C-alpha positions as CSV (number, residue, x, y, z in Angstrom):
1,M,-26.8,56.2,9.8
2,R,-30.4,56.5,11.1
3,T,-31.8,60.0,11.5
4,T,-31.5,59.7,15.3
5,V,-28.6,58.9,17.5
6,L,-29.6,56.0,19.6
7,S,-28.7,55.4,23.3
8,K,-25.7,53.2,22.3
9,Q,-24.1,56.2,20.5
10,M,-24.9,58.5,23.4
11,S,-23.2,56.0,25.8
12,A,-19.9,57.2,24.4
13,L,-20.4,60.5,26.2
14,P,-19.6,60.7,29.9
15,P,-22.3,61.9,32.3
16,Y,-22.0,65.7,32.4
17,L,-23.4,68.3,34.9
18,G,-25.9,70.4,32.9
19,G,-26.1,68.0,30.0
20,K,-29.2,68.0,27.8
21,R,-29.3,64.4,26.7
22,R,-32.9,63.8,27.9
23,L,-34.1,67.1,26.4
24,I,-32.8,66.5,22.8
25,P,-36.2,65.6,21.4
26,W,-37.6,68.9,22.7
27,I,-34.7,70.9,21.2
28,F,-34.9,69.5,17.7
29,K,-38.7,69.3,17.6
30,T,-38.7,73.0,18.4
31,L,-36.0,73.7,15.7
32,E,-38.3,72.0,13.1
33,K,-40.9,74.7,13.6
34,A,-38.4,77.3,12.2
35,A,-36.4,75.1,9.9
36,P,-38.0,72.0,8.4
37,R,-36.0,68.9,8.7
38,N,-35.8,68.3,5.0
39,N,-33.8,71.5,4.7
40,W,-31.2,70.8,7.4
41,Q,-28.8,69.5,4.7
42,N,-28.4,73.1,3.5
43,L,-27.9,74.6,7.0
44,T,-24.9,75.2,9.3
45,F,-25.4,74.4,13.0
46,L,-23.4,76.2,15.6
47,D,-23.0,74.9,19.2
48,A,-21.5,77.7,21.2
49,F,-21.3,75.7,24.5
50,T,-20.7,72.1,23.5
51,G,-20.2,70.9,27.1
52,G,-20.9,67.2,27.4
53,G,-21.5,67.0,23.6
54,S,-24.9,65.4,23.4
55,V,-26.6,68.1,21.2
56,S,-23.7,68.3,18.8
57,L,-23.4,64.5,18.6
58,Y,-27.1,64.3,17.8
59,A,-26.8,67.1,15.2
60,K,-23.9,65.2,13.6
61,A,-26.3,62.4,12.7
62,Q,-29.0,64.6,11.3
63,G,-27.3,65.6,8.0
64,F,-26.6,69.2,8.5
65,K,-24.3,70.8,5.9
66,Q,-21.8,71.7,8.6
67,I,-21.5,71.8,12.4
68,Y,-19.3,74.1,14.3
69,S,-18.8,72.9,17.9
70,N,-17.1,75.2,20.4
71,D,-16.2,75.1,24.1
72,W,-13.4,76.8,26.0
73,S,-12.7,73.9,28.4
74,D,-10.1,71.3,27.8
75,R,-12.4,68.5,29.0
76,S,-15.0,69.3,26.3
77,Q,-12.3,69.4,23.7
78,L,-11.8,65.7,24.3
79,I,-15.4,65.2,23.1
80,I,-15.1,67.6,20.2
81,Q,-11.9,66.1,18.9
82,G,-12.6,62.4,19.9
83,L,-16.2,62.0,18.8
84,L,-17.4,65.0,16.8
85,V,-14.6,66.0,14.5
86,N,-13.4,62.3,14.4
87,Q,-15.4,60.3,11.8
88,S,-13.6,56.9,11.8
89,T,-10.8,56.5,14.3
90,T,-11.6,53.9,17.0
91,F,-9.8,51.8,19.6
92,S,-8.9,48.2,19.1
93,K,-8.7,45.7,21.9
94,E,-5.0,45.2,21.2
95,E,-4.4,48.9,21.8
96,M,-5.8,48.4,25.3
97,L,-2.7,46.3,26.0
98,I,-0.6,49.4,25.5
99,L,-2.9,51.4,27.8
100,T,-2.7,48.8,30.6
101,A,1.0,48.0,30.4
102,P,2.8,48.3,33.9
103,L,4.6,51.5,34.7
104,T,8.4,51.4,34.8
105,P,10.0,51.7,38.3
106,E,11.2,55.2,37.3
107,A,7.6,56.3,36.6
108,C,6.2,55.2,40.0
109,P,4.3,56.6,41.7
110,G,2.3,58.0,38.8
111,F,0.5,61.3,39.0
112,V,-2.9,59.9,40.2
113,Q,-1.2,57.6,42.7
114,A,0.8,60.5,44.1
115,H,-1.9,63.1,44.4
116,F,-5.3,61.3,44.6
117,S,-4.8,58.0,46.4
118,P,-6.3,57.1,48.8
119,S,-8.0,60.5,49.0
120,V,-10.1,59.8,45.9
121,F,-9.1,56.4,44.4
122,A,-8.1,53.0,45.7
123,A,-4.5,52.1,44.9
124,R,-5.4,49.7,42.1
125,H,-7.7,52.2,40.4
126,A,-5.1,54.9,40.6
127,D,-2.5,52.6,39.1
128,A,-4.9,51.7,36.2
129,L,-5.4,55.4,35.5
130,D,-1.7,56.2,35.6
131,R,-1.0,53.3,33.2
132,M,-3.6,54.7,30.7
133,L,-2.3,58.2,30.9
134,T,1.2,57.0,30.2
135,G,0.1,54.9,27.3
136,I,-2.0,57.7,25.8
137,A,1.0,60.1,25.8
138,G,2.7,57.7,23.3
139,F,-0.1,58.0,20.6
140,Q,0.7,60.1,17.6
141,S,-2.8,60.6,16.4
142,P,-4.7,63.5,18.0
143,S,-7.9,61.6,17.6
144,K,-6.4,58.6,19.5
145,Q,-5.1,60.9,22.2
146,A,-8.6,62.5,22.6
147,L,-10.3,59.1,22.6
148,G,-7.8,57.9,25.2
149,K,-8.4,60.8,27.5
150,L,-12.2,60.3,27.0
151,L,-11.7,56.7,28.1
152,V,-9.8,57.9,31.2
153,W,-12.7,60.3,31.9
154,H,-15.2,57.4,31.9
155,L,-12.9,55.3,34.1
156,I,-12.5,58.2,36.6
157,Q,-16.3,58.1,37.1
158,D,-16.3,54.3,37.2
159,F,-13.7,54.2,39.9
160,V,-15.7,56.2,42.5
161,C,-19.1,55.3,44.1
162,M,-21.0,57.9,42.2
163,A,-20.0,60.3,39.3
164,T,-20.7,63.2,41.7
165,S,-18.0,62.0,44.2
166,I,-14.9,62.6,42.1
167,G,-13.3,64.2,45.2
168,T,-12.6,63.5,48.8
169,S,-16.2,62.2,49.4
170,N,-15.0,58.9,47.9
171,R,-12.2,58.5,50.4
172,P,-14.0,56.1,52.7
173,Y,-14.7,53.7,49.9
174,A,-11.1,54.0,48.5
175,E,-9.6,53.3,51.9
176,T,-11.9,50.3,52.4
177,L,-10.7,48.8,49.1
178,D,-7.1,49.4,50.3
179,G,-7.8,47.6,53.6
180,L,-7.4,50.8,55.6
181,R,-10.9,50.7,57.2
182,H,-13.7,48.2,57.7
183,W,-16.5,47.9,55.2
184,Q,-19.1,47.9,58.0
185,V,-18.6,51.6,58.6
186,L,-19.7,52.5,55.0
187,N,-23.1,53.9,54.1
188,P,-25.3,50.8,53.5
189,K,-27.0,52.6,50.6
190,R,-23.9,52.2,48.5
191,F,-24.2,48.4,48.8
192,L,-28.0,48.4,48.0
193,D,-27.6,50.6,44.9
194,G,-24.7,48.6,43.6
195,S,-22.2,51.5,43.5
196,F,-19.7,50.0,46.0
197,P,-19.9,46.4,44.6
198,N,-19.1,47.9,41.1
199,L,-15.7,49.1,42.6
200,L,-14.8,45.4,43.2
201,K,-14.9,44.5,39.6
202,P,-11.6,43.9,37.7
203,T,-10.3,47.1,36.1
204,W,-10.1,45.3,32.8
205,H,-13.8,44.8,32.8
206,S,-14.5,48.5,33.1
207,I,-11.8,49.4,30.5
208,D,-13.1,47.1,27.8
209,K,-16.7,48.0,28.5
210,R,-15.9,51.7,28.0
211,R,-13.7,51.1,25.0
212,Q,-16.7,49.4,23.2
213,A,-19.1,52.2,24.2
214,I,-16.7,54.9,23.0
215,N,-16.2,53.2,19.7
216,K,-20.0,53.1,19.1
217,G,-20.0,56.9,19.3
218,V,-17.6,57.2,16.4
219,F,-19.5,57.4,13.1
220,T,-19.5,59.2,9.7
221,G,-22.0,62.1,9.8
222,S,-22.1,65.8,9.1
223,P,-18.7,67.4,8.9
224,V,-17.7,68.9,12.2
225,Q,-15.2,71.7,12.9
226,G,-14.0,72.2,16.4
227,F,-13.2,75.5,18.2
228,Q,-11.8,76.4,21.6
229,M,-12.9,80.0,22.1
230,E,-14.8,82.1,24.6
231,A,-18.4,81.8,23.4
232,I,-19.0,85.5,22.7
233,A,-15.9,85.7,20.5
234,F,-17.0,82.4,18.8
235,V,-20.5,83.7,17.7
236,S,-19.0,87.0,16.6
237,Q,-16.5,85.4,14.2
238,V,-18.4,82.4,12.6
239,Q,-21.2,82.3,10.1
240,G,-24.0,79.9,10.4
241,D,-27.8,79.5,10.2
242,I,-28.7,78.0,13.6
243,L,-27.1,79.0,16.9
244,Y,-27.7,76.6,19.8
245,A,-26.6,78.2,23.1
246,D,-26.7,76.5,26.5
247,P,-24.5,78.8,28.6
248,P,-23.6,78.1,32.3
249,Y,-26.4,79.4,34.6
250,P,-25.6,81.9,37.3
251,G,-26.5,80.8,40.8
252,C,-25.5,77.2,40.0
253,V,-22.4,75.1,40.7
254,S,-19.4,76.2,38.8
255,Y,-18.2,73.7,36.2
256,E,-14.6,74.6,37.0
257,A,-15.1,74.0,40.7
258,S,-17.1,70.8,40.3
259,N,-14.6,69.3,37.8
260,R,-11.4,70.4,39.6
261,T,-10.2,66.8,40.3
262,L,-11.3,65.5,36.9
263,D,-9.5,68.4,35.1
264,S,-6.3,67.9,37.1
265,I,-6.2,64.2,36.2
266,L,-6.9,64.7,32.5
267,T,-4.2,67.3,32.2
268,C,-1.8,65.6,34.7
269,S,-1.4,69.0,36.5
270,L,-2.9,70.2,39.7
271,A,-5.6,72.9,39.2
272,E,-4.7,76.3,40.4
273,S,-6.1,77.4,43.8
274,K,-8.1,80.2,42.2
275,L,-10.0,79.0,39.2
276,I,-11.0,81.1,36.2
277,T,-14.7,81.0,35.9
278,S,-17.0,81.7,32.9
279,P,-18.6,85.1,32.9
280,F,-21.9,83.4,32.3
281,T,-21.6,81.8,35.8
282,Q,-21.4,85.2,37.5
283,D,-24.6,86.8,36.3
284,A,-27.0,87.1,33.4
285,S,-25.5,90.2,32.0
286,A,-23.1,88.1,29.8
287,L,-26.2,87.1,27.8
288,D,-26.5,90.7,26.5
289,L,-23.0,90.5,25.0
290,L,-23.8,87.1,23.5
291,F,-27.0,88.3,21.9
292,E,-25.4,91.4,20.6
293,Q,-22.7,89.5,18.8
294,A,-25.1,86.8,17.5
295,R,-27.5,89.1,15.7
296,H,-26.2,88.0,12.3
297,I,-27.3,84.4,12.9
298,P,-30.9,83.8,11.7
299,I,-32.1,81.2,14.1
300,W,-31.4,81.0,17.9
301,I,-32.1,78.1,20.2
302,L,-31.4,79.2,23.7
303,F,-31.5,77.1,26.8
304,Y,-31.4,78.7,30.3
305,G,-32.4,78.0,33.9
306,N,-34.7,79.7,36.3
307,H,-32.1,80.4,39.0
308,Q,-31.9,84.2,38.4
309,L,-34.4,84.9,35.5
310,S,-38.0,84.1,34.9
311,L,-39.0,83.0,31.4
312,D,-40.7,86.4,30.8
313,E,-37.5,88.2,31.8
314,L,-35.4,86.1,29.5
315,V,-37.7,86.7,26.5
316,K,-37.6,90.5,27.2
317,Q,-33.8,90.3,27.2
318,V,-33.8,88.6,23.8
319,K,-36.2,91.1,22.4
320,R,-34.1,94.0,23.5
321,H,-31.4,92.9,21.0
322,C,-33.6,91.6,18.3
323,P,-37.1,93.2,18.5
324,N,-38.1,91.8,15.1
325,R,-37.5,88.1,15.9
326,Q,-40.5,85.8,16.2
327,I,-40.0,84.5,19.7
328,Q,-41.3,81.2,21.0
329,A,-40.7,80.3,24.6
330,E,-41.5,77.3,26.8
331,A,-40.6,76.1,30.3
332,R,-40.3,72.6,31.6
333,A,-39.5,71.1,35.0
334,Y,-36.1,69.4,34.8
335,K,-33.9,68.0,37.5
336,H,-30.2,67.6,36.9
337,L,-28.5,64.7,38.5
338,S,-31.9,63.5,39.7
339,H,-30.3,60.7,41.9
340,V,-28.7,63.3,44.2
341,S,-30.6,66.6,43.6
342,K,-33.0,67.9,46.2
343,N,-34.2,70.8,44.1
344,Q,-37.8,70.2,43.1
345,D,-38.4,73.7,41.6
346,N,-35.8,73.7,38.8
347,Q,-37.0,74.6,35.3
348,E,-35.4,74.7,31.9
349,F,-36.3,77.5,29.5
350,L,-36.2,76.9,25.8
351,V,-36.4,80.1,23.7
352,M,-36.3,80.1,19.9
353,G,-35.8,83.4,18.1
354,P,-35.9,82.9,14.3
355,T,-35.9,85.5,11.6
356,V,-37.2,84.8,8.1
357,R,-34.5,84.4,5.5
358,K,-34.6,83.0,2.0
359,G,-33.4,79.4,1.9
360,I,-34.3,78.6,5.5
361,F,-38.1,78.8,5.4
362,P,-40.3,77.2,2.8
């Protein structure tokens, strides 16, 4: 495996709100200032908020001694178990026949058809998702089940006009595909950018394309151990050399709210009306608890946004807990979901707080 994860490996990951895929070179170049790359084979890398998995997937290819990937959400566990912990299990084309087999009359309508069609998906797309969910339930291998749900996740995003419309905003396009409204009433932009024509493609085309992409993300790399814990408990209980922390930012869209439909389909259960949100989404005070519990970890790489804190304020918050750490901090303009975002002032903060320890520094 080359020392970098190329775009074909990253294509195994679904688009993720708050993902850092484009910022990976910045993250690991900064890490090299504290821990030279030729020593990574002796270090344990901790990812406290795995999220969309891009940082952990990249780290897996870099030859670290061990990687601990944690996230409390069920959706991120699909990435952890399917692509990070998993070192060799892939999907064959023949197994796709199992995942596309018609539902029995007793199983109709399926969960997606019953609850999200045509409000989100056209009938044929809902049927394809229900077939896959039924087939996945028959797999005995946990890795196969995780890969199958990850494939469903990709298809959910393929079967709407844009990945950000996994909700009722896709209804006009779903109803058009079902013959319930005329295509001329649709937003012409969705024709020009190709998003609506993509919905006309056969479902098998999307299924096999995503199968191949997911398989490319399965490779033998650093050993990865998965955790599903609240982040503060995770950092307090594990031992490692490098902590990468990219918590949810207060003042931003809640992951739980934005992924309500996605999570319902992946679990085949309707999300509760009142969602449990991360304490990090509520305000920046949760960072104090995280820093306090992570003091035993020598190197910190912290990502944060500028919605409620300035870079100077964030650095001061770090120094309150670890006054002896050699802090390096940098800000960069960064727009999440650039195809829909109107925010021109968003910045990402990268703060590194290493302490000198024998075996890490030359």
